[in-house]
Every structure is written in C-alpha cells, then in structure tokens.
Coordinates of C-alpha atoms and ligand atoms in Angstrom, one line a residue:
X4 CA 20.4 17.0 -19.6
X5 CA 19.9 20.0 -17.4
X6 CA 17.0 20.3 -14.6
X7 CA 15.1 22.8 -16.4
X8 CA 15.2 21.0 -20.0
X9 CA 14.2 17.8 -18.4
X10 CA 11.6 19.6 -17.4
X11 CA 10.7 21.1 -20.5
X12 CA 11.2 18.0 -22.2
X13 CA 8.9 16.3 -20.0
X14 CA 5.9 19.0 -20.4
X15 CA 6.5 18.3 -24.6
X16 CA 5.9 14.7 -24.1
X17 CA 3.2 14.0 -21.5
X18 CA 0.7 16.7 -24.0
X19 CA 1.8 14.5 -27.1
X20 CA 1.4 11.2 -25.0
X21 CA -1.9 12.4 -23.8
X22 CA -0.5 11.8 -20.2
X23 CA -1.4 13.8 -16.9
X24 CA 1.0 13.9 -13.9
X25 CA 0.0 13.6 -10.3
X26 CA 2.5 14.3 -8.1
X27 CA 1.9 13.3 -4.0
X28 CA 2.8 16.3 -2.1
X29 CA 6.1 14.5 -0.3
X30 CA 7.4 14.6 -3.8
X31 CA 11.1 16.8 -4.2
X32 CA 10.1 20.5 -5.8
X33 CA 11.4 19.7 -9.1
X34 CA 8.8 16.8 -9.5
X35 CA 6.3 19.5 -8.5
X36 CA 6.9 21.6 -11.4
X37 CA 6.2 18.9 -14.0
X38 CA 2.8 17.9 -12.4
X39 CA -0.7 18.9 -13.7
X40 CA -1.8 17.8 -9.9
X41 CA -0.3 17.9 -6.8
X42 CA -2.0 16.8 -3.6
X43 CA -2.8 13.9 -0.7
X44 CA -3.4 10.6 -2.2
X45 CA -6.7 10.3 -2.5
X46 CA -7.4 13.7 -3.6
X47 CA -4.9 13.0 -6.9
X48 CA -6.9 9.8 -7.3
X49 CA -10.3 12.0 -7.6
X50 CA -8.3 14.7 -9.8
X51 CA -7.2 11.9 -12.2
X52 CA -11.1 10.6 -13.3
X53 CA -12.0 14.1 -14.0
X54 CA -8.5 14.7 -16.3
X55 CA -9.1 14.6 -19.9
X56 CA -6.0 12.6 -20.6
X57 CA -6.0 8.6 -21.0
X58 CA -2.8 8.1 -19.6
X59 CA -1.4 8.6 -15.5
X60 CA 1.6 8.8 -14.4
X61 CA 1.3 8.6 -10.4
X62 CA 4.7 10.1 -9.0
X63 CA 4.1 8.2 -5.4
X64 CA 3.9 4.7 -3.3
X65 CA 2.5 1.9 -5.2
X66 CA -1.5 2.2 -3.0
X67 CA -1.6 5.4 -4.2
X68 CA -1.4 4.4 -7.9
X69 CA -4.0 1.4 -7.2
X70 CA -6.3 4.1 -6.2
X71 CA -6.1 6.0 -9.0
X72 CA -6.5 2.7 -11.1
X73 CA -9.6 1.9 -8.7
X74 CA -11.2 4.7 -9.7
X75 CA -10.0 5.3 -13.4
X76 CA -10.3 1.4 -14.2
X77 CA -10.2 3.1 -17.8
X78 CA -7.2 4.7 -17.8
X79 CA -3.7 3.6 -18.0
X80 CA -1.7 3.5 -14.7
X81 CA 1.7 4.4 -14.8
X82 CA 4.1 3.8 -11.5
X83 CA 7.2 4.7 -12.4
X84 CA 9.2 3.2 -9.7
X85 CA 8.0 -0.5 -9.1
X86 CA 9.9 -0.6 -5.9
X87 CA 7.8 2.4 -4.7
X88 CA 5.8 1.1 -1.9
X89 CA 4.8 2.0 1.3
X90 CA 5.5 0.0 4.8
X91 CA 2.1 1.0 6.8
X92 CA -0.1 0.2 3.3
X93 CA 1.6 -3.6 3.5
X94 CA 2.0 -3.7 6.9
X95 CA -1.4 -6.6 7.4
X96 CA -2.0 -9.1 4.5
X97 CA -5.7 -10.6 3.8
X98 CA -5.5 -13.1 5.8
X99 CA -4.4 -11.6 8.5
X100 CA -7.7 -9.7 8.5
X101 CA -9.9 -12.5 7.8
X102 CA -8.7 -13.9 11.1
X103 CA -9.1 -10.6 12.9
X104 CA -12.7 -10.6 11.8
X105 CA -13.5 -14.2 12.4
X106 CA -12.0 -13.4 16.2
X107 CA -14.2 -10.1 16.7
X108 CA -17.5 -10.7 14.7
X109 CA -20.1 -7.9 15.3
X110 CA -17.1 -5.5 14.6
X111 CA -16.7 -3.4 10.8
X112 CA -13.1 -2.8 9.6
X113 CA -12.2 0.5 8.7
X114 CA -9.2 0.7 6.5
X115 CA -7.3 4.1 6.0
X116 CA -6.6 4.9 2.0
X117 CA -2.9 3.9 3.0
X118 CA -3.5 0.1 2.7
X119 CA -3.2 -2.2 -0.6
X120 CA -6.0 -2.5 -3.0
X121 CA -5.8 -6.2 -1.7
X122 CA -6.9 -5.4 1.7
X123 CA -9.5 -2.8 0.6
X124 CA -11.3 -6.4 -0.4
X125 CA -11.9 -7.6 3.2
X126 CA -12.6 -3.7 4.8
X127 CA -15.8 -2.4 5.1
X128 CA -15.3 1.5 4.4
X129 CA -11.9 3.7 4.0
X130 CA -10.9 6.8 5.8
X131 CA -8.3 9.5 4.9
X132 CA -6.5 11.5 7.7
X133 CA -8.5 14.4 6.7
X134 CA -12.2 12.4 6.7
X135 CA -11.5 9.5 9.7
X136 CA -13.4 11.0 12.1
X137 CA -16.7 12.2 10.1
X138 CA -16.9 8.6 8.8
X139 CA -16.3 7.0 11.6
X140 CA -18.9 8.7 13.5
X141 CA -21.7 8.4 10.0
X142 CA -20.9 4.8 10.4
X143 CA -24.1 2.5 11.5
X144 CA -21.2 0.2 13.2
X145 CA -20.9 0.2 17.1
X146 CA -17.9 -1.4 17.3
X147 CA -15.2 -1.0 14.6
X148 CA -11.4 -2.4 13.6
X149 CA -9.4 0.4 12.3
X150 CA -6.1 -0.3 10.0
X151 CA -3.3 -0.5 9.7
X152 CA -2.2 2.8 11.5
X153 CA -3.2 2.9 15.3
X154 CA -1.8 6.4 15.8
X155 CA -4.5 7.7 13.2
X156 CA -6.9 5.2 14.6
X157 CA -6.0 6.4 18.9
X158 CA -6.8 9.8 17.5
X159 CA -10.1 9.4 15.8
X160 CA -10.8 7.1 18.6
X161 CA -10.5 10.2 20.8
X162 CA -12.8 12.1 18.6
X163 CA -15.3 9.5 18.6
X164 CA -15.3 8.4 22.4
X165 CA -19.3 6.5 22.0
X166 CA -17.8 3.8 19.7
X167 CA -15.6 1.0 20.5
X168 CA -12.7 1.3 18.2
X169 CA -9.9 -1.5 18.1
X170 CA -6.6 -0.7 16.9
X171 CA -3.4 -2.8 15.3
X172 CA -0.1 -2.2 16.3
X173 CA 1.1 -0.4 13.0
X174 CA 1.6 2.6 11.6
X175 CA 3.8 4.8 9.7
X176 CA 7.5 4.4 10.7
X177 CA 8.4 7.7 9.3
X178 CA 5.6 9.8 11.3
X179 CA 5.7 7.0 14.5
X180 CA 9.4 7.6 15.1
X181 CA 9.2 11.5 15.9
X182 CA 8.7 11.8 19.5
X183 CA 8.2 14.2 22.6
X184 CA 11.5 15.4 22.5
X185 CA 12.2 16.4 19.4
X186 CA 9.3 18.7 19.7
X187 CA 10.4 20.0 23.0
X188 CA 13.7 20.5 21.2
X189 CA 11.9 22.5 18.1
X190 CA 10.1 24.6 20.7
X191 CA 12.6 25.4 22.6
X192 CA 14.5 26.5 19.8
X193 CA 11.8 28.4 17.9
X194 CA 9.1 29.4 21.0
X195 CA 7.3 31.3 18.7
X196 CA 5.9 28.6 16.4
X197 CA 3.1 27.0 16.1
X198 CA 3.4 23.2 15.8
X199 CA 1.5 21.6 13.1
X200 CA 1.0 17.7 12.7
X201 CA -0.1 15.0 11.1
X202 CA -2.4 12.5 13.0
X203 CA 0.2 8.9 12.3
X204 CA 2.3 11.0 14.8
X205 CA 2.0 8.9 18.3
X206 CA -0.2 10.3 21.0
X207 CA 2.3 11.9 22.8
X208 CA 3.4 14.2 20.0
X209 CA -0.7 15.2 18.5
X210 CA -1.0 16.1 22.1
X211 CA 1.4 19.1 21.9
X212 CA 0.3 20.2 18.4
X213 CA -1.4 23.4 17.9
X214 CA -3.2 22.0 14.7
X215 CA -3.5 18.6 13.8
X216 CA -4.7 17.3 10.4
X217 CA -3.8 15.8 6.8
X218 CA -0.8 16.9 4.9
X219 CA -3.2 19.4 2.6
X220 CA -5.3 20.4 6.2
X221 CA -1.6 21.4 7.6
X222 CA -0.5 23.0 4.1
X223 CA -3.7 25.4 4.5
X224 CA -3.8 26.0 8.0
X225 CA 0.0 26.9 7.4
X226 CA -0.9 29.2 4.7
X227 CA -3.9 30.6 6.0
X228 CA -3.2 31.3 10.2
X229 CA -1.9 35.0 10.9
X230 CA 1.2 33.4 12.3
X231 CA 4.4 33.7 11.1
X232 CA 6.7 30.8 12.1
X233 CA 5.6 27.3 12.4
X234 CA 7.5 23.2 13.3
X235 CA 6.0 21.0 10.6
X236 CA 5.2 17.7 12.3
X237 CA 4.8 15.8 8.7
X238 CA 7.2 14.8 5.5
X239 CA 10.1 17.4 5.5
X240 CA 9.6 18.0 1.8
X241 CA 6.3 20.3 3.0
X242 CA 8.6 22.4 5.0
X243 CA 10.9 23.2 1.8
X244 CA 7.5 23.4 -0.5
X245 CA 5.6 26.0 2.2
X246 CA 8.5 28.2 2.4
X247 CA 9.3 28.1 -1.4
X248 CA 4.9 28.9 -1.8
X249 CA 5.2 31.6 1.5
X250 CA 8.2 33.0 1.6
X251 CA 7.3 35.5 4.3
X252 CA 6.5 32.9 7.0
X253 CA 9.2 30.3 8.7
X254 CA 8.8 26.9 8.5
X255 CA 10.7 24.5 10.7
X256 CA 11.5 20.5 10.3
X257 CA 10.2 18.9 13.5
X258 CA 12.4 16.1 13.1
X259 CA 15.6 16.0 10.5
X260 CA 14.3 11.9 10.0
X261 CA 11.1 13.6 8.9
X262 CA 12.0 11.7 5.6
X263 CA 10.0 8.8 3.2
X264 CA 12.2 7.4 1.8
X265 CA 9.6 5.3 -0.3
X266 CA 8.3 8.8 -1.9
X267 CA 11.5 10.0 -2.8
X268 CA 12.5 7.0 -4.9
X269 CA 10.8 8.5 -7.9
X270 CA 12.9 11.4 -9.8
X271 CA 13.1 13.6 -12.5
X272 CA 14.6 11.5 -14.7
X273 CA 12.1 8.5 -13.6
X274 CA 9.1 10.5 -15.4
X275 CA 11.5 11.3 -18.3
X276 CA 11.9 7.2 -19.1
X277 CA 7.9 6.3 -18.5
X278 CA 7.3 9.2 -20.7
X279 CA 9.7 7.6 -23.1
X280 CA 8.3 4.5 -22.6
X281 CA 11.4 3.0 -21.1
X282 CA 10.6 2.7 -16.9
X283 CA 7.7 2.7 -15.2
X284 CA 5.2 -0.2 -14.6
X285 CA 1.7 -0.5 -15.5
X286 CA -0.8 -1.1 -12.4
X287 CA -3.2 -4.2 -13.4
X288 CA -5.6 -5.3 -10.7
X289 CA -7.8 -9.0 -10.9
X290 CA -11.3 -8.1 -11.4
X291 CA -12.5 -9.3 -8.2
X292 CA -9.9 -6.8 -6.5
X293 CA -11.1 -4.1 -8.3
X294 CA -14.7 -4.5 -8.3
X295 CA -14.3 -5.5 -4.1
X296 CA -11.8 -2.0 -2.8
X297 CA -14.0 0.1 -5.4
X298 CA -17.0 -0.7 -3.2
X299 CA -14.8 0.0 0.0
X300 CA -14.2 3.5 -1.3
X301 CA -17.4 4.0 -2.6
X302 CA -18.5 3.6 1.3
X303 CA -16.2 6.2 1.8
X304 CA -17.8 9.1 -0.5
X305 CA -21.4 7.8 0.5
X306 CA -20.4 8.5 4.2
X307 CA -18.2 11.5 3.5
Ligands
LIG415 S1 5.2 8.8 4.7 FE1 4.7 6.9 5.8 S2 2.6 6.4 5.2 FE2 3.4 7.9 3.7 S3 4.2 6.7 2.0 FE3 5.9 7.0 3.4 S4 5.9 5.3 4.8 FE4 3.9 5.3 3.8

C-alpha cells in the first residue's frame, strides 16, 4: 500500500473505531498527517480528556501514553509500539527514590512528565520543560530533588537561585550528547541564525542559545521571531516539520545525532495494524499507581 492510501485508509478507520490520534511532535511528517493532535507530551495527554472519542492511539514513548491513561483512566490506551520507551523516563526506579528521600528528608521531589507512571508514585509534583520554573518557584518546599534530568533541573535551578535544588546525574542521552562544538560549528556555518534549544541540553550548550524553552516554546518562537534562519537545538524531526509549516525561513540541525530513536520506532504502518486490531498494546496501570501519579500531576495544574 502506498503512503497516501495508508493514510487515507487510516483516517476511514480511526472515525469508525471511534479512535483519536495523538501524535508527539518528534514524530516523522507522515505520522503528522494522520493525527487529530500533535504536540509535547503532556499537552496531547490534556487534548485526549477533552476528545470525544473512547479510544487513543498515543504515537510516542511508553510515559507519554501512561499520561494519557492517567488522565483518561476511561479511555482505552493504545501504544502501538510496546518497545517504545524512553531512557531518561526509566532512568531511576522506586526504590531508588525511596532511598534518596530517606537520605535527604526535609527535601520534596520534583519529577519532570518524562518519568514512569511508577515513579510519579513516590514524587511530590511534576514539571514540564515549558512549566519547571513557575512550579518550582509556587512550591511551599525550600529544598527540593528534581528528576531524573539534571540538565532541565541545572537550568531551573538557575532560574530559581533562593531554593536549594538537588539534582541526579541523568538526563536525556539524545539532547545531553550535543555539545559546545557542534554549535560553534552550526554558527560558524550559518552566523546569521538564531540558536534555539531545549533545556535537557547541558549547561554549556543553553548558555549560547538565543531562546531556550520546550519543543512547542521553540516551535512558536521559531514561527513567530522576525528572523529568518535559525539552528534547532532539539529532535531533528522539528527542523524538517518548521521548514515544511514556514517555508520562507531556514531551519538548521544543530547536531546530525539530533535523533530519538525511541520516537521514531512507531510508523505508518504501526497505526495501520492497532487500527486493525493487530499491533499495538493496551496501557493498564494497578489502581494504586494510578490513583498515586494522578495526584502528582494534579500538583502540577494546581501550581501551574
Ligand atoms: S528525546 Fe530524549 S527524553 Fe524524549 S523520548 Fe527520546 S530519549 Fe526520551
């Protein structure tokens, strides 16, 4: 079958299915074109409770489709790739934590939306990229842990200089292994772009950037800014989806290993077999596990 009547095959079945597509933004453009929502993680997760379907398929890492479960614990929760996960999000396990807290009491956990819905149990609140540092600072908490990603947590630790904030060594491998080269390199080969990049970048890398935000903050300022050409310090797939959405601007790869390979597991033809009921896996979650990261994230939007 052809691209296009995969495609169209695909949009037949998920309205008799009674299925909505969120698609995560690192997704390839032909995955785009299927979805009823694209967007950051958490965003598709609040998009999905307000769909009118009963049925998800979540075209991403496996936390991502947890969060939507979390939050439509009604719905059915489709992954469609089981082997779809993400590194940073299973970098710490529960116990792991449990010790960390037992060693620092007094301290709150802070756990980015890129963790398991397992370790959401044991953390106090949840951050994205884009809300880290106005939760942070809403927090009652002096002193805080912040997981698993201590580039994100370095940088909102900057931002919030009158708490103590503890990081973990982890982090995204994909965003932690660009470094201060390659952006002198993109630089000195396009001087007149702006560099744009996400916060699980190391220090060293956020400190050259013109803007520095979530994949959707970069997408917008990209879109919006009265510049023309700009290096894309985030998932490659954003440079090939900003210049396919603004075609009079330039968009640049900071680094050519700018690439999840985690998020680009899931294809075309993945969607096709959950939507014919032959891939895919259904997200369950214990009770306790849901009722215990719900309340996590609920600290989230109370905060936020
Ligand atoms: S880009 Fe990094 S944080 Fe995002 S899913 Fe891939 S490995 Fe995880």
């Amino acid at each position: 079958m052809k691209i296009r009547e995969m495609q169209d095959e695909i949009q037949r079945l998920k309205k008799e299915k009674d299925v909505c597509i969120l698609v995560h933004a690192y997704q390839s453009h032909d995955l785009w074109e299927i979805a009823d929502y694209i967007g950051d993680s958490f965003g598709l997760a609040q998009q999905a409770v307000n769909a009118p379907q009963k049925n998800i398929i979540m075209c991403g890492v496996r936390f991502m489709a947890e969060t939507v479960k979390l939050l439509s614990p009604d719905k059915t929760v489709i992954l469609p790739k089981s082997g779809a996960g993400c590194p940073m999000a299973e970098q710490f396990c529960v116990a792991d934590i449990e010790k960390l807290k037992a060693e620092n009491p007094g301290y709150s956990v802070v756990a980015y939306i890129n963790t398991t819905a397992s370790l959401k149990t044991v953390c106090d609140v949840c951050v994205t990229s884009a809300s880290a540092v106005k939760i942070v600072r809403a927090m009652d908490a002096e002193k805080i842990i912040f997981i698993p990603d201590c580039n994100l947590g370095g940088w909102v630790s900057k931002q919030v200089p009158e708490k103590t904030i503890k990081v973990l060594q982890g982090g995204c491998p994909r965003h932690a292994a660009v470094t201060a080269e390659d952006v002198e390199k993109a630089k000195r080969t396009h001087p007149n772009a702006l560099l744009l990049v996400h916060p699980e970048c190391k220090p060293d890398v956020v400190g050259k950037a013109d803007y520095v935000g979530s994949t959707t903050g970069i997408m917008s300022y990209a879109k919006e800014s009265e510049a023309k050409e700009f290096i894309i310090g985030t998932e490659n797939s954003i440079v090939q989806h900003l210049q396919l959405e603004v075609p009079d601007k330039q968009f640049y790869e900071l680094s050519k290993d700018l690439i999840c390979n985690d998020m680009k597991l899931t294809t075309l033809g993945d969607v096709y077999q959950c939507l014919a009921g032959k891939a895919g896996e259904q997200i369950v979650l214990p009770d306790e596990v849901m009722k215990k990261a719900k309340t996590c994230i609920d600290e989230m939007l109370r905060l936020g």
